[in-house]
CSV table of C-alpha atoms in Angstrom, one decimal:
chain,number,residue,atom,x,y,z
Q,27,MET,CA,0.0,0.0,0.0
Q,28,ARG,CA,1.3,3.4,-1.0
Q,29,PRO,CA,0.2,6.8,0.5
Q,30,THR,CA,-1.4,9.2,-1.9
Q,31,GLN,CA,0.7,11.9,-3.6
Q,32,PRO,CA,-0.6,14.9,-1.5
Q,33,LEU,CA,0.2,13.0,1.7
Q,34,MET,CA,3.7,12.3,0.5
Q,35,LYS,CA,4.3,15.9,-0.2
Q,36,ARG,CA,3.4,16.9,3.3
Q,37,ILE,CA,5.7,14.2,4.8
Q,38,ARG,CA,8.7,15.4,2.8
Q,39,ARG,CA,8.4,18.9,4.2
Q,40,LEU,CA,8.8,17.8,7.8
Q,41,ALA,CA,12.2,18.0,9.5
Q,42,LEU,CA,14.2,14.8,9.5
Q,43,THR,CA,14.3,13.1,12.9
Q,44,THR,CA,16.3,10.1,14.3
Q,45,LYS,CA,13.2,7.9,14.2
Q,46,MET,CA,12.8,8.3,10.4
Q,47,THR,CA,16.2,7.0,9.6
Q,48,ASN,CA,18.2,3.8,10.1
Q,49,LYS,CA,21.1,3.3,12.6
Q,50,GLY,CA,23.9,5.7,12.8
Q,51,TYR,CA,22.0,9.0,12.3
Q,52,TYR,CA,22.7,11.5,15.0
Q,53,LYS,CA,21.2,14.9,14.5
Q,54,GLY,CA,22.8,16.8,17.4
Q,55,THR,CA,22.2,20.5,18.2
Q,56,GLY,CA,24.6,22.2,15.9
Q,57,THR,CA,26.7,23.6,18.8
Q,58,GLY,CA,29.9,21.8,18.1
Q,59,SER,CA,32.4,20.6,20.7
Q,60,MET,CA,34.5,23.0,22.9
Q,61,GLY,CA,37.0,20.4,23.9
Q,62,GLN,CA,37.3,16.7,24.6
Q,63,HIS,CA,36.5,14.1,27.3
Q,64,THR,CA,39.3,12.6,29.4
Q,65,LYS,CA,39.6,8.9,30.2
Q,66,TYR,CA,38.9,9.8,33.8
Q,67,GLY,CA,35.5,11.4,33.1
Q,68,GLY,CA,36.6,15.0,33.1
Q,69,TYR,CA,36.5,17.5,30.2
Q,70,VAL,CA,39.3,19.6,28.8
Q,71,ILE,CA,38.4,22.8,27.1
Q,72,ASP,CA,40.2,23.5,23.9
Q,73,TRP,CA,40.4,27.4,23.9
Q,74,SER,CA,40.9,27.5,20.2
Q,75,LYS,CA,37.4,26.1,19.7
Q,76,VAL,CA,35.7,28.5,22.1
Q,77,ARG,CA,33.7,31.3,20.4
Q,78,THR,CA,34.7,34.8,21.3
Q,79,TYR,CA,32.8,37.9,20.5
Q,80,VAL,CA,34.6,41.2,19.9
Q,81,VAL,CA,33.0,44.3,21.2
Q,82,PRO,CA,33.8,47.3,19.0
Q,83,GLU,CA,35.7,50.2,20.5
Q,84,ASN,CA,33.9,53.5,20.9
Q,85,LEU,CA,30.6,51.7,21.3
Q,86,LYS,CA,28.7,55.0,21.7
Q,87,ASP,CA,29.8,56.2,18.3
Q,88,PHE,CA,29.3,52.9,16.6
Q,89,LYS,CA,27.0,53.0,13.6
Q,90,LEU,CA,25.1,49.8,14.1
Q,91,THR,CA,22.2,49.8,16.6
Q,92,PRO,CA,20.9,47.1,18.9
Q,93,PHE,CA,17.6,45.3,18.1
Q,94,VAL,CA,15.9,47.1,21.0
Q,95,THR,CA,16.2,50.8,21.5
Q,96,LYS,CA,17.8,52.1,24.7
Q,97,ASN,CA,14.9,54.5,25.2
Q,98,VAL,CA,12.4,51.9,26.2
Q,99,GLU,CA,11.0,52.4,29.7
Q,100,PRO,CA,10.9,49.4,32.0
Q,101,LEU,CA,7.5,47.9,32.5
Q,102,ARG,CA,5.8,48.1,35.9
Q,103,GLY,CA,4.7,44.9,37.4
Q,104,ARG,CA,1.4,44.2,39.2
Q,105,PHE,CA,3.2,43.6,42.5
Q,106,GLU,CA,5.0,46.9,43.0
Q,107,LYS,CA,3.7,47.5,46.5
Q,108,ASP,CA,4.4,43.9,47.7
Q,109,PRO,CA,8.0,43.6,48.9
Q,110,LYS,CA,8.0,39.9,48.1
Q,111,GLY,CA,6.8,40.5,44.6
Q,112,GLY,CA,4.7,37.8,42.7
Q,113,PHE,CA,6.1,35.0,44.8
Q,114,SER,CA,4.3,35.8,48.0
Q,115,GLY,CA,1.4,33.6,49.0
Q,116,GLU,CA,-0.5,36.6,50.4
Q,117,ALA,CA,-0.8,38.2,47.0
Q,118,TYR,CA,-2.2,35.0,45.5
Q,119,ILE,CA,-4.8,34.5,48.3
Q,120,THR,CA,-5.8,38.2,48.1
Q,121,ARG,CA,-6.3,38.0,44.4
Q,122,TRP,CA,-8.2,34.7,44.6
Q,123,LYS,CA,-10.6,36.3,47.2
Q,124,VAL,CA,-11.2,39.3,44.9
Q,125,GLU,CA,-11.9,37.2,41.9
Q,126,ASN,CA,-13.8,34.3,43.5
Q,127,GLY,CA,-15.4,35.8,46.6
Q,128,GLU,CA,-15.1,34.8,50.2
Q,129,ASP,CA,-15.7,31.0,50.5
């Protein structure tokens, strides 16, 4: 039995996974290795493989801009007056009583 042609076209567009192939296929994450494992279970970093990012000098006069402007004001949270923030149980109980009533 063969699947119909429209079904085959949809299957071909999906990403290849390890379950679709035979033995020996390892997809990985595309990050690459930064060193090698030792025979004692450790890991030695090869610094020639480590990625380094060079920050341009005179960053304020640099022509390229970041993805987000520096003029964005920080958002205010709903728990400004609570010193524990959103992690306090009192804030949860208070909000539950407001929304659901006193039970």
